[in-house]
XYZ file of C-alpha atoms in Angstrom:
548
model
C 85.092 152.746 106.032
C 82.167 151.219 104.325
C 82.085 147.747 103.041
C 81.892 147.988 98.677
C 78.627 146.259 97.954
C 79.151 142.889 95.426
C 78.466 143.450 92.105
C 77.778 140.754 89.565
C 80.127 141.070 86.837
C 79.557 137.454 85.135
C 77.237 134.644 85.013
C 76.887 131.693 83.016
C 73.284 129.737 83.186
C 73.449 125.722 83.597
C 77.034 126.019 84.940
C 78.361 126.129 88.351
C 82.271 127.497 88.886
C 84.925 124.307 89.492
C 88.162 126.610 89.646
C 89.450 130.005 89.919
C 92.900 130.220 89.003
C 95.083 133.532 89.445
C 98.718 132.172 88.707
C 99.218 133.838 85.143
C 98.279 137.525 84.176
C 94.266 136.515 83.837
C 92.001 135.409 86.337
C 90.970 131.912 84.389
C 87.621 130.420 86.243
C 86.399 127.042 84.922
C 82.962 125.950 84.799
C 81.307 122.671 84.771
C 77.449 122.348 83.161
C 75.006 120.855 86.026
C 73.565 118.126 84.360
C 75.216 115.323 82.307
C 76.919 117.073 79.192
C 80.461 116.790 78.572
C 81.566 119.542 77.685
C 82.863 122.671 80.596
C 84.016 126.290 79.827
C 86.938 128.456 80.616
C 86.779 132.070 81.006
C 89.573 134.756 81.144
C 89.196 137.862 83.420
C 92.104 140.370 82.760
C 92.657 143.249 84.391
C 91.144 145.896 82.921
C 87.889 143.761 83.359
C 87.876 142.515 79.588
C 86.718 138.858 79.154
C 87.681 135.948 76.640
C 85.808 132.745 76.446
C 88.329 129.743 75.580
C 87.020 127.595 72.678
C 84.411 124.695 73.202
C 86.363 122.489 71.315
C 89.172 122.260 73.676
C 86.959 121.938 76.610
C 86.749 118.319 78.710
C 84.838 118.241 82.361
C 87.396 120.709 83.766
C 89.135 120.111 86.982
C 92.372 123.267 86.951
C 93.803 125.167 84.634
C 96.728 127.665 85.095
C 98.491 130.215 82.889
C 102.049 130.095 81.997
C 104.650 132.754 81.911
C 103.997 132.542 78.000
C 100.480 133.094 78.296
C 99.520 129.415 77.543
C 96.504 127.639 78.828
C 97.183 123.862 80.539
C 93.846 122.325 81.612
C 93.212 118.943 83.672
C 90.064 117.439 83.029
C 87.840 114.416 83.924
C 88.961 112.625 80.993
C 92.160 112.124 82.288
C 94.356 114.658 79.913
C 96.086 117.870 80.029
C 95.199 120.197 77.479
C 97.693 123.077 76.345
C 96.013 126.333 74.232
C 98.678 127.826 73.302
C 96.119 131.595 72.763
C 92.953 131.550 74.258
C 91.726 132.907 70.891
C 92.873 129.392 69.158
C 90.106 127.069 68.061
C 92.280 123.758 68.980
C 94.095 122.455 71.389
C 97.261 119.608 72.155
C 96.093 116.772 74.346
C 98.994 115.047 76.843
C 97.504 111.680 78.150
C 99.600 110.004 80.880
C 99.906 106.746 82.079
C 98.800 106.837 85.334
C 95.897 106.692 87.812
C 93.143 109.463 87.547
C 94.310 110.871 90.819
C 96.780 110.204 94.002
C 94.117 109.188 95.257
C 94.038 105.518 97.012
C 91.853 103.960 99.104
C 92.136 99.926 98.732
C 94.125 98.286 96.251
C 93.976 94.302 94.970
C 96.212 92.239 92.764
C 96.443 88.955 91.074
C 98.916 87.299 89.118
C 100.294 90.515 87.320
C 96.867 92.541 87.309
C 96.956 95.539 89.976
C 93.048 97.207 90.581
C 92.749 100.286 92.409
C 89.597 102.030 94.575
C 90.078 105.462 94.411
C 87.378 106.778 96.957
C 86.735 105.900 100.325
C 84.946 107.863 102.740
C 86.227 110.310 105.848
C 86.550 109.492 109.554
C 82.873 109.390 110.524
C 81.597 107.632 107.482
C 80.063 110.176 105.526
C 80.597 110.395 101.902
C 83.548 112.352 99.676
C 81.793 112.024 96.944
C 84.910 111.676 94.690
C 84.232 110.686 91.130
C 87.984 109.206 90.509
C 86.235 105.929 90.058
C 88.765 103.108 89.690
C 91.225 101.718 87.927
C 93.616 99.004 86.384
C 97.409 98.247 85.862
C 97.861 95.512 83.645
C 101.467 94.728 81.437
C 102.656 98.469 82.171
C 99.292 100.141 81.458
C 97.552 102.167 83.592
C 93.287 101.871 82.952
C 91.038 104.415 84.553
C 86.873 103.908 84.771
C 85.063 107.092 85.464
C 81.454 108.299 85.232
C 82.802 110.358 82.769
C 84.394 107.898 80.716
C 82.011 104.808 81.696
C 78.273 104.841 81.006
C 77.860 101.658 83.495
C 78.903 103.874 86.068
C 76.290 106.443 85.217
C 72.906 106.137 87.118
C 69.149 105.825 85.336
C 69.071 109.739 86.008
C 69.464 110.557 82.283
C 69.931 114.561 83.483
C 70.851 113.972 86.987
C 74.180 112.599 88.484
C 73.156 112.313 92.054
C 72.482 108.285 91.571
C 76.280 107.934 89.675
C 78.355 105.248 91.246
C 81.145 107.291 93.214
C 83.433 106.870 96.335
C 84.713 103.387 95.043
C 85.965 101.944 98.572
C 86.758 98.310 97.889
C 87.547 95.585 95.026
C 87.681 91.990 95.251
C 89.288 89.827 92.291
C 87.902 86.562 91.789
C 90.346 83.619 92.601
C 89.798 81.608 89.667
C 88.441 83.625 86.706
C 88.744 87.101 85.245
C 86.328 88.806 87.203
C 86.169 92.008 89.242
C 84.432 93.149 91.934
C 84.095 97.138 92.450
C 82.234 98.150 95.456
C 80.799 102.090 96.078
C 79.754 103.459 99.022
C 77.018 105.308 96.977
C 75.574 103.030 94.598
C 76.048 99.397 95.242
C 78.483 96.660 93.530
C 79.524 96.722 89.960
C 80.592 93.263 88.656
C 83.151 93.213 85.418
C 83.500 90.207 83.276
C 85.196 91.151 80.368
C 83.741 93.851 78.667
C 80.251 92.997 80.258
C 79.230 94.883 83.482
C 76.639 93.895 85.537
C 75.594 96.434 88.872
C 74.228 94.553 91.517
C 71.709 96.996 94.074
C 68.581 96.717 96.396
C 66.704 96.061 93.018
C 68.358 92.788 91.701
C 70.338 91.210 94.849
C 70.194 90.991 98.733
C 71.954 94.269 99.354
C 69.776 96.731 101.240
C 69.754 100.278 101.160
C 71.250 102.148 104.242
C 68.836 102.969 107.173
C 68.389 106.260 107.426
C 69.545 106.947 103.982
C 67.653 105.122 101.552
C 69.303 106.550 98.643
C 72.357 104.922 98.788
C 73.291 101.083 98.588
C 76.237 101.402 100.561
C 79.563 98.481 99.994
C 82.167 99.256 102.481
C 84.010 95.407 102.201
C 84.978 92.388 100.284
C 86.275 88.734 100.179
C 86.419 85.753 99.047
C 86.056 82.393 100.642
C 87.891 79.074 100.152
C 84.938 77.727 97.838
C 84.834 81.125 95.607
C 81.769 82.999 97.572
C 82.062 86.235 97.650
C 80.690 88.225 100.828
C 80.001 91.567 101.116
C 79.805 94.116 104.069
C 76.517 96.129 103.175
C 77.148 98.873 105.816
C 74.039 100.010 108.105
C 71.939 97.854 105.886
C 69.220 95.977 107.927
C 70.844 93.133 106.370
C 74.775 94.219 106.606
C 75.826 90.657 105.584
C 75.329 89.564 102.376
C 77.161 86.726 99.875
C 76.886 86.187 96.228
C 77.724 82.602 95.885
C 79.708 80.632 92.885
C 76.485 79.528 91.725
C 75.482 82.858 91.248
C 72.876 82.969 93.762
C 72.313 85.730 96.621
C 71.863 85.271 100.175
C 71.577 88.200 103.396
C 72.335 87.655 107.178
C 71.338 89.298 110.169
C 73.652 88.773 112.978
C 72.652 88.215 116.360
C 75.018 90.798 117.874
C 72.474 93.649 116.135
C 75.795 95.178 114.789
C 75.294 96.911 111.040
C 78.103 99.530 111.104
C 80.419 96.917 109.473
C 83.170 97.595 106.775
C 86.827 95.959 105.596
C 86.343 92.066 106.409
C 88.866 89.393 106.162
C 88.093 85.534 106.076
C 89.847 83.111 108.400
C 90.848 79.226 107.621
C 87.778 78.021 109.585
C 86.052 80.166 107.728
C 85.234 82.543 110.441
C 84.348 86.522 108.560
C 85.571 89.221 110.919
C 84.399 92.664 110.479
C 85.816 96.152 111.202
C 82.815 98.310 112.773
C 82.491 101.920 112.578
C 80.499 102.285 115.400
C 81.771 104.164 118.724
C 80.344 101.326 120.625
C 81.769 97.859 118.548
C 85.241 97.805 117.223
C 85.236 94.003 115.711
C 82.678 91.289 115.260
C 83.376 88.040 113.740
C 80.166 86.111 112.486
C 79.805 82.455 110.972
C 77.524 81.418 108.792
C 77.239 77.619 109.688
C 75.211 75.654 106.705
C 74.317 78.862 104.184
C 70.648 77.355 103.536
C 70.481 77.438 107.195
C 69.770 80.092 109.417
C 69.252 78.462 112.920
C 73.431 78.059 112.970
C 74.659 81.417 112.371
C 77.261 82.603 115.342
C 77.930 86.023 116.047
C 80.280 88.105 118.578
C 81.064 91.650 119.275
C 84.683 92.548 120.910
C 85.070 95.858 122.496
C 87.426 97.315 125.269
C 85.418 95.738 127.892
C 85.092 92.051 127.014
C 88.990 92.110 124.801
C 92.068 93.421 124.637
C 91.280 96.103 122.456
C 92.308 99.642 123.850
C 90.151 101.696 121.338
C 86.943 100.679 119.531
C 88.381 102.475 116.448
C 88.730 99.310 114.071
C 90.451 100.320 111.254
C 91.469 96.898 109.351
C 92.051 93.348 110.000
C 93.736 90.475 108.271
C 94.489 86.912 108.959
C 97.841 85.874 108.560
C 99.291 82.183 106.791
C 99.147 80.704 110.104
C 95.455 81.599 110.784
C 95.613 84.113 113.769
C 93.846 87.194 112.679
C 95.410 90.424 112.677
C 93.470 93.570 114.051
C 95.079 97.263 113.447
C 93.426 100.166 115.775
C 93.636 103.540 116.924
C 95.954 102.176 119.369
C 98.021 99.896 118.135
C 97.663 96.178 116.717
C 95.541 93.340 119.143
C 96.169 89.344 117.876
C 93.504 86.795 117.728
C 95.474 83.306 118.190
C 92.182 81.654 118.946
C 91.409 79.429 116.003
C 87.964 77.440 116.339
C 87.612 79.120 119.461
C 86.900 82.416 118.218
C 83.288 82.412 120.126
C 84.724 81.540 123.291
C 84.737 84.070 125.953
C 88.296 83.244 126.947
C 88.764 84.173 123.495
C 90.299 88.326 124.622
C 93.434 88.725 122.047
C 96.411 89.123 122.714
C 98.890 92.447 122.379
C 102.728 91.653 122.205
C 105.128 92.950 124.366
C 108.221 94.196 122.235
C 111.607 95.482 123.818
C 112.279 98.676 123.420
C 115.629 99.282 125.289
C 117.908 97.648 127.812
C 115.164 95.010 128.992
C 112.207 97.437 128.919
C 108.825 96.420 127.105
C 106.058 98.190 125.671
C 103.128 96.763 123.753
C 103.379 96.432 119.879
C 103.146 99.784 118.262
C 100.859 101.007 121.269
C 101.557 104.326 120.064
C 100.586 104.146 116.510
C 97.180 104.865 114.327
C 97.190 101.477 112.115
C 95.633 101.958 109.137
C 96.326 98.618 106.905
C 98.316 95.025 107.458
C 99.407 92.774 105.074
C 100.871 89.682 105.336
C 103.859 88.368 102.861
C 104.735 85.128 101.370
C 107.196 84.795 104.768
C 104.134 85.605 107.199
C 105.670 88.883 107.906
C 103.535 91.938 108.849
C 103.267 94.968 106.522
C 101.788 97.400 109.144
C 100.869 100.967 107.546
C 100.125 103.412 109.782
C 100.119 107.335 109.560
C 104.291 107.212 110.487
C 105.350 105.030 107.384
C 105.401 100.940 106.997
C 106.704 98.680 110.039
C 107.557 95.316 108.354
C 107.338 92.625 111.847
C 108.617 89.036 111.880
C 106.089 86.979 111.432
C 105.287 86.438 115.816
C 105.332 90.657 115.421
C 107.852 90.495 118.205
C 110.829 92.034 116.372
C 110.707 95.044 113.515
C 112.125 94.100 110.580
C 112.228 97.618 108.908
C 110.468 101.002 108.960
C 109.865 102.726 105.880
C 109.617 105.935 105.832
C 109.910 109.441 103.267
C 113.481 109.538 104.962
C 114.558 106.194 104.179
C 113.105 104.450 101.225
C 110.985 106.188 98.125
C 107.425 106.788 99.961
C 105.467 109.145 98.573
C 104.140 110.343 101.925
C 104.200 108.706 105.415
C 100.199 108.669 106.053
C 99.730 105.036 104.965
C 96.182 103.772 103.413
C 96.748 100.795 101.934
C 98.886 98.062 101.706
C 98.747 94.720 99.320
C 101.290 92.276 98.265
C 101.875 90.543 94.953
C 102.259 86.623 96.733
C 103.837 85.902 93.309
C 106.462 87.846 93.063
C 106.872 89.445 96.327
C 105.965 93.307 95.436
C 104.532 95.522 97.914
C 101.820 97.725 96.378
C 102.093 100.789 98.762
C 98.796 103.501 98.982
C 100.434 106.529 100.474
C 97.934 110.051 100.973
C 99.867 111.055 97.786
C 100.015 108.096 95.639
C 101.271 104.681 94.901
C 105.152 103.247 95.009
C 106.318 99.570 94.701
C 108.589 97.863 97.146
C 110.398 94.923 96.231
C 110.362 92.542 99.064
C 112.837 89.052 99.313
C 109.572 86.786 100.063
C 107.132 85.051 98.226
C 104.428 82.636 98.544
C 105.644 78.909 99.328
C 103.252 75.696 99.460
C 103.484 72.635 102.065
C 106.051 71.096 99.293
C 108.123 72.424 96.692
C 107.872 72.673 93.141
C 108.967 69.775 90.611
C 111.758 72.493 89.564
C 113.025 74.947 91.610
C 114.266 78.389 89.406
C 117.293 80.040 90.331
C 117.900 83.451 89.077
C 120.397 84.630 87.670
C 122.246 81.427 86.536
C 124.632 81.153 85.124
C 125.733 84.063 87.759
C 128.032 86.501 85.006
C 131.267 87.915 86.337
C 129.788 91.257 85.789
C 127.079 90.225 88.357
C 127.559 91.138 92.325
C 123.529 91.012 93.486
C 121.130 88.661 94.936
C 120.749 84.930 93.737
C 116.857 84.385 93.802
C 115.896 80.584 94.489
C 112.393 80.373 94.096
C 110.046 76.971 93.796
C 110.484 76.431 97.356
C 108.350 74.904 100.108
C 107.468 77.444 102.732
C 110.409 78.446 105.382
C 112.916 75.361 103.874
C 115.879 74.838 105.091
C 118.234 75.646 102.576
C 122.218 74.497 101.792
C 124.674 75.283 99.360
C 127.335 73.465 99.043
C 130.471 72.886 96.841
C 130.755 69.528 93.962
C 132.979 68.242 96.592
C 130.306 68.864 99.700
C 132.257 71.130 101.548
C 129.129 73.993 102.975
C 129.002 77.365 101.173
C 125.834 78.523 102.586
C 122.904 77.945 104.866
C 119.950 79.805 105.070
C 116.114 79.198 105.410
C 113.422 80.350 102.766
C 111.222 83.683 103.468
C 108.067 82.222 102.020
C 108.848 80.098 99.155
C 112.217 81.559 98.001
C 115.718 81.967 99.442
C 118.352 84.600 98.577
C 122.149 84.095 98.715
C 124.374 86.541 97.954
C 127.119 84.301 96.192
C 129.054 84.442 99.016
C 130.553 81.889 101.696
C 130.064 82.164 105.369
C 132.617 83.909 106.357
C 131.589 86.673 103.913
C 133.650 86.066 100.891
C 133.096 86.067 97.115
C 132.518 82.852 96.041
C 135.290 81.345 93.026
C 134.118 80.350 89.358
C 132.329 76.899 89.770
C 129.249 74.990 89.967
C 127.280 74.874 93.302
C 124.502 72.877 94.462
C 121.533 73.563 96.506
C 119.861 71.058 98.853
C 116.489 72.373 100.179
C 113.950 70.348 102.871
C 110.996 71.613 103.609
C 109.961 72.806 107.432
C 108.619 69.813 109.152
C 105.930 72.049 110.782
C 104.798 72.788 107.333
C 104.577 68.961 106.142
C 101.885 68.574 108.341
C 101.360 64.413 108.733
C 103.552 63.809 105.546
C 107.272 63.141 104.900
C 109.019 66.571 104.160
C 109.778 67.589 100.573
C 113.250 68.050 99.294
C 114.381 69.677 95.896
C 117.974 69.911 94.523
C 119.449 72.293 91.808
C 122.360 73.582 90.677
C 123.737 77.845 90.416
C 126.406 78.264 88.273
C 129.213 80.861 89.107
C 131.283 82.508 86.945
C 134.442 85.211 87.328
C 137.267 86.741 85.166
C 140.266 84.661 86.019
């Protein structure tokens, strides 16, 4: 048998093919011009080899389209629709916009107050790009906001005909602490700053961020945060400079470390101020650096932990937090390490620490030894949101005992490959990035201070007879001690605070419903969180009400 030579049977100049699509009676193939126009093409093949262009004015920047049963046309595009034709041969078409991200797509996630942002981009195992164009996006009061280069001429690059300078593979976002503003940073092009409706792109050209070495295209951002007095620091990964902060006063400054480390990504910030890095490198999983004085260069620290000088069992660093208490948090290829050393971070003694759990009948094994971490987050209760590619382990706040572990079996996750993980201190959600999208938990913590609040809230109250659920009592100081008791005294309940609220289930102790009545609550606050100060107290008062 001889091999049919290829024959050329359509071509379109100044498009390239997106899509071929076979699931209806044509062969539909979408096209996509090659420089920056907005408009793409659809063709129909059928069988007998006859073709049918679909009307311009129904096309977007295509990314699918398939053919009913009933011969109609539905079309995703970059503009975030779907667009029906319901006969190729019609000039118009019915939009369907959805409220929703761009894509499943989730790579880091932020929130504050009630203001979710989402990175959609991200980058694969060795660091090299995706180039995904999902850009990022917004969920504020129910509404879903996407920003694309498609939809977002900031996020276009000064090649008028050209997209190769775009801003793609969004990989991290930092919200200001005190204003309005948003950080977006892209592996590609550099950091886009949004006040308002006013964007500003910071690059090699106007700030202290370096191009990569070795690729001096691309300004790459792989990490973000905030410290106590509102500077923001960026990781600037392989940059000669890989350090970089853009202070409250506006101004920009770059660090070399010591440790000659510039693979460095996701950071987190201690209480002493101490920034520890993630590295991408074979050869240095985590370095922590501090900046001393920032107009002063002679006091910058800087230290490199691997397998051979910590407790670290892989050099695969894949994300690291620090928790309320101040320990930092490291999750690997191999599990999660501990960092309980405070100030003493650039000690040698300083090695980590991995806790021994029991499994069964006496036996130990190190924490989630077994397990590819991916993201930790810590709740209002200091517990430990670990994500890894088997679903969510929530940990008491030591890690020594599992709370919980989500899973697609047991609770509504989208998929059990875990990418992200934040938590709304506020109100205790836990904003879950799974490999196919986002879903909410509600947790029973929330953030608490050193004292509680002039008025505690209690909610519901009155409690109606029609009402059998949790009794939120929020406004408390961190892990009180909490009592419920009857007008006459007599002890209902006893419980301490996750974070700064306490549930009670409007029952007694020994289990039963509690009768019509008013009942008080007594709260004191945790004398290890009143520090050198007397510990707060708070009353208030749950009303309880049943059919007689």
């Amino acid at each position: 048998m001889a091999a049919a030579s290829p024959e050329l049977v359509y071509t379109r100049a100044g498009f390239s093919i997106q899509y071929l699509s076979a699931e209806g009676k044509n062969l539909l193939v979408g096209y996509r011009c090659q420089s920056n126009c907005d408009r793409g093409a659809l063709v129909a093949f059928a069988t007998n080899g006859q073709r049918q262009e679909a009307s311009n004015l129904c096309m977007g920047i295509p990314n699918y389209a398939v053919e009913d049963q009933n011969g109609r046309i539905w079309m995703g595009d970059e503009w975030m629709e779907f667009r029906v034709l319901n006969r190729l041969q019609d000039a118009n078409c019915t939009n369907y916009v959805f409220n929703s991200p761009f894509s499943d797509k989730v790579w880091e996630m932020a929130v504050r107050d009630q203001e979710l942002w989402l990175a959609s981009g991200g980058v694969n195992r060795t660091f090299s790009y995706l180039n995904r164009s999902d850009g990022f996006a917004s969920y504020i009061d129910g509404q879903w906001k996407v920003f694309t280069r498609f939809n977002s001429p900031y996020l276009q690059g000064e090649k008028a005909n050209d997209n190769s300078d775009d801003l793609t593979d969004v990989m991290t976002v930092a919200l200001h602490p005190s204003n309005k503003k948003v950080y977006i940073g892209s592996f590609y092009e550099g950091l886009v700053e949004i006040d308002g409706e006013k964007f500003q792109l910071f690059n090699e050209k106007n700030s202290t961020l370096n191009n990569a070495i070795g690729d001096i295209a691309r300004t790459r951002i792989s990490g973000l945060a905030f410290d106590e007095e509102e500077n923001l620091w960026v990781a600037n990964h392989l940059a000669a400079n890989p350090i970089s902060v853009l202070t409250k006063a506006g101004e920009w400054k770059s660090f070399k470390p010591s440790c000659g480390v510039t693979s460095l990504h996701q950071l987190t910030i201690d209480q002493n101020g101490y920034k520890w890095f993630c590295s991408s490198s074979n050869s240095a999983g985590l370095i922590v650096f501090d900046s001393g004085k920032l107009d002063d260069n002679t006091d910058d620290k800087c230290r490199v932990f691997t397998t051979a000088n910590s407790e670290l069992q892989t050099n695969q660093v894949n994300c690291v937090t620090a928790d309320l208490d101040g320990d930092v948090w490291v999750g690997t290829g191999e599990g999660v390490v501990i960092f309980e050393c405070g100030s003493n971070a650039f000690d040698e003694n300083c090695r980590g620490t991995r806790r021994v759990v029991e499994i069964i009948n006496g036996l130990g094994a190190y924490l989630l030894e077994t397990e590819f971490i991916t993201t930790i987050a810590v709740d209002g209760a200091n517990r430990k949101w670990v994500g890894t590619k088997n679903g969510v382990f929530v940990l008491s706040p030591s890690g020594r005992d599992q709370l919980a572990h989500f899973t697609t079996r047991n609770s509504p996750l989208l998929n059990n490959a875990i990418l992200d993980i934040v938590i709304n201190p506020k109100t205790g959600e836990a904003y879950i990035g799974t490999e196919s999208g986002i879903i909410v938990l509600q947790s029973d913590a929330i953030e608490g201070g050193r004292v509680h609040n002039a008025d505690i809230k209690v909610y519901p109250n009155p409690v109606r007879p029609d009402y059998d659920g949790p009794i939120a009592i929020r406004g408390l100081a961190r892990d009180a001690a909490v009592k419920i008791t009857d007008v006459a005294g007599n002890l209902v309940y006893e419980t301490r605070a996750l974070g700064g609220q306490a549930i009670w289930d409007g029952r007694d102790y020994k289990g039963r419903r509690v009768q019509s009545g008013i009942y008080l609550v007594f709260s004191s606050s945790n004398p290890r969180e009143a520090g050198f100060g007397k510990p707060s107290t708070a009353t208030g008062k749950i009303v309880v009400l049943h059919h007689e």
